Coordinates of C-alpha atoms in Angstrom, one line a residue:
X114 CA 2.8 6.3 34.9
X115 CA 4.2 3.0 34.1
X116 CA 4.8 2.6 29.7
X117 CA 1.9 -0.7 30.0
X118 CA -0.8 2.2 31.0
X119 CA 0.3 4.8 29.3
X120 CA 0.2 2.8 26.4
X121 CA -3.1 2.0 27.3
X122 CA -4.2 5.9 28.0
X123 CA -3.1 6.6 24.4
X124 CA -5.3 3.5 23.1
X125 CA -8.1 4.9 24.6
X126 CA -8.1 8.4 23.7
X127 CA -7.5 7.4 19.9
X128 CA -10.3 5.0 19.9
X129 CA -12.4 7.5 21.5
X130 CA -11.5 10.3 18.2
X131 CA -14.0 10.3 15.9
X132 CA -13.4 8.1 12.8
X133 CA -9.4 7.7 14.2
X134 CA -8.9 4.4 14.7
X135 CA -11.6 2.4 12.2
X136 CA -9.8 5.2 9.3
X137 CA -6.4 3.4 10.4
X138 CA -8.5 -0.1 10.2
X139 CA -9.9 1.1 7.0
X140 CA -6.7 1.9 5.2
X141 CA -4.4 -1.7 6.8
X142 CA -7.6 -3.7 4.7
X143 CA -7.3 -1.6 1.8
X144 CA -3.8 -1.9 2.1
X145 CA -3.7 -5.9 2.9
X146 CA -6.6 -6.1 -0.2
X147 CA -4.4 -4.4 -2.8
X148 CA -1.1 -6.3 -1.9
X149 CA -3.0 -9.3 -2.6
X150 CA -4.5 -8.6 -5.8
X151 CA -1.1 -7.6 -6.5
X152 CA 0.5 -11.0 -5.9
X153 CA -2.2 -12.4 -7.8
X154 CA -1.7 -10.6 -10.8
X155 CA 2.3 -11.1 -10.5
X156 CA 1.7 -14.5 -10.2
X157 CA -1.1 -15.9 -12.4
X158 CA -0.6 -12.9 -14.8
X159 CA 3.4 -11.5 -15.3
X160 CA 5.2 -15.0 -14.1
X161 CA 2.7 -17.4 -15.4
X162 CA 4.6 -19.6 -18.1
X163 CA 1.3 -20.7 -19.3
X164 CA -0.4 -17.1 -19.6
X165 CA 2.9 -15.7 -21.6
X166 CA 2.6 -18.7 -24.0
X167 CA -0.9 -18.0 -24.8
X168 CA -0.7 -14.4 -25.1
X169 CA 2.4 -14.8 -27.9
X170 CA -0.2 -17.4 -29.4
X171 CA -2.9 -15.0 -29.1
X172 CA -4.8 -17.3 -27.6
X173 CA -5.5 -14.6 -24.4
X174 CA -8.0 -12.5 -25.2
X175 CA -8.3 -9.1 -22.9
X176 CA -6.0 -10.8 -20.2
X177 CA -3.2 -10.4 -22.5
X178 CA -3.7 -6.2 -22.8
X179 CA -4.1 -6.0 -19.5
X180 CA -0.9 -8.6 -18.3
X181 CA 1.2 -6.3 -21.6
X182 CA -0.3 -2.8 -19.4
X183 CA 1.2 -4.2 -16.4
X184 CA 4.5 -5.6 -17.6
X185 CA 5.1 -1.7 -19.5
X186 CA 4.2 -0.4 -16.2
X187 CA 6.5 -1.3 -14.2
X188 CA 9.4 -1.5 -17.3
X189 CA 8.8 1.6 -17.7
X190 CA 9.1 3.1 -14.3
X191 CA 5.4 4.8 -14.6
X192 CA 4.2 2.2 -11.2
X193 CA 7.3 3.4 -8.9
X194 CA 6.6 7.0 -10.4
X195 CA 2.9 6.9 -9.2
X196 CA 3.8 5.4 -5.9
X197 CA 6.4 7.7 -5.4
X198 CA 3.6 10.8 -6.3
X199 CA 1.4 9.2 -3.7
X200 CA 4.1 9.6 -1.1
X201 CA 4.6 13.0 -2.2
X202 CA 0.8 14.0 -1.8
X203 CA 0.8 12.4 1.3
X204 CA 3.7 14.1 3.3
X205 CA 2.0 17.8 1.5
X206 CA -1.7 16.9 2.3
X207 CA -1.7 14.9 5.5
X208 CA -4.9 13.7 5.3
X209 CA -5.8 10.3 6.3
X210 CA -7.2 9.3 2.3
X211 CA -3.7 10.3 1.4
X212 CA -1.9 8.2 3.8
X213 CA -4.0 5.6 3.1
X214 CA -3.4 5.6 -0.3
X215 CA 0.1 6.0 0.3
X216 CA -0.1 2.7 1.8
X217 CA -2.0 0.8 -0.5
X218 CA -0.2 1.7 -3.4
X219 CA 3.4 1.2 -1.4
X220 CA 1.9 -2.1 -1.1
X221 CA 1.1 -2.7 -4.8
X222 CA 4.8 -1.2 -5.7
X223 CA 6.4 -3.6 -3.5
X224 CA 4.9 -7.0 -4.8
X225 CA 5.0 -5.4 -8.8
X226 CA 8.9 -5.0 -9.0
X227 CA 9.1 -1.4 -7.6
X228 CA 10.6 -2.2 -4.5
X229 CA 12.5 1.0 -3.6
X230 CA 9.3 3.3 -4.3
X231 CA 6.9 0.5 -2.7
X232 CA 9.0 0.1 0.7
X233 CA 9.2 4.2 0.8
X234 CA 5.9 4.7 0.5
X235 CA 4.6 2.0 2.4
X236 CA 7.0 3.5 5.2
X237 CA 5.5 7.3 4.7
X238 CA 1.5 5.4 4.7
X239 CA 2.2 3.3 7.5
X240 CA 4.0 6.0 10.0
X241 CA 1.5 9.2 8.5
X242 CA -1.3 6.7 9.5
X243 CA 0.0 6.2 13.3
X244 CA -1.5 8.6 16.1
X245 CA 0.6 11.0 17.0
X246 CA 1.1 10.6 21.4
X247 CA 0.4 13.5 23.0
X248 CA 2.4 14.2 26.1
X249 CA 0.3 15.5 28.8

């Protein structure tokens, strides 16, 4: 069996497993969703020069708590900490939720300044997420 159709074999069968490949869609959107609200909030909240000078005016409002939650978040290390957690309960549970949360918040970590934690656990989402090929 040449590797083009046994590639193809292995499609197959996971598309034909219940719930195997739209779970694997599923989680890449979630995933693809988060990293983008992420790179809004690190760009229009945390890096905006214009958002920083009206927060130390006081000039903005409930955006300012949560832009102050996010900075402490990741100064703190409590963002890479919850990333890394979610790889943890990933590689324990093996479920597909955990994976893909694995993934999403990977994601997050990576675009909010946790970049070891976020690349990790993007890396233990991502290859927890894959089918496993069955020889046979």
């Amino acid at each position: 069996m040449s590797l083009v159709s046994r590639i193809r074999h292995v499609m197959a069968r996971q598309a034909q497993a219940p719930g195997g490949g739209r779970a694997r869609l599923a989680a890449a959107l979630v995933a693809t969703l988060a990293a983008t609200l992420a790179v809004w909030a690190r760009r229009d909240l945390v890096e905006s020069h214009a958002m920083a000078q009206a927060c130390l005016a006081g000039q903005g409002g409930a955006v300012c708590g949560a832009r102050a939650a996010l900075v402490q978040a990741f100064n703190s290390g409590l963002l890479g900490a919850l990333v890394l957690a979610a790889a943890l309960l990933a590689l324990l549970c093996r479920r597909a939720w955990t994976a893909a949360l694995c993934l999403t918040l990977g994601a997050t970590g990576l675009v909010l300044y946790s970049f070891q934690a976020g690349a990790l656990a993007l890396l233990i989402g991502a290859l927890l997420l894959l089918p496993a090929a069955r020889q046979g």
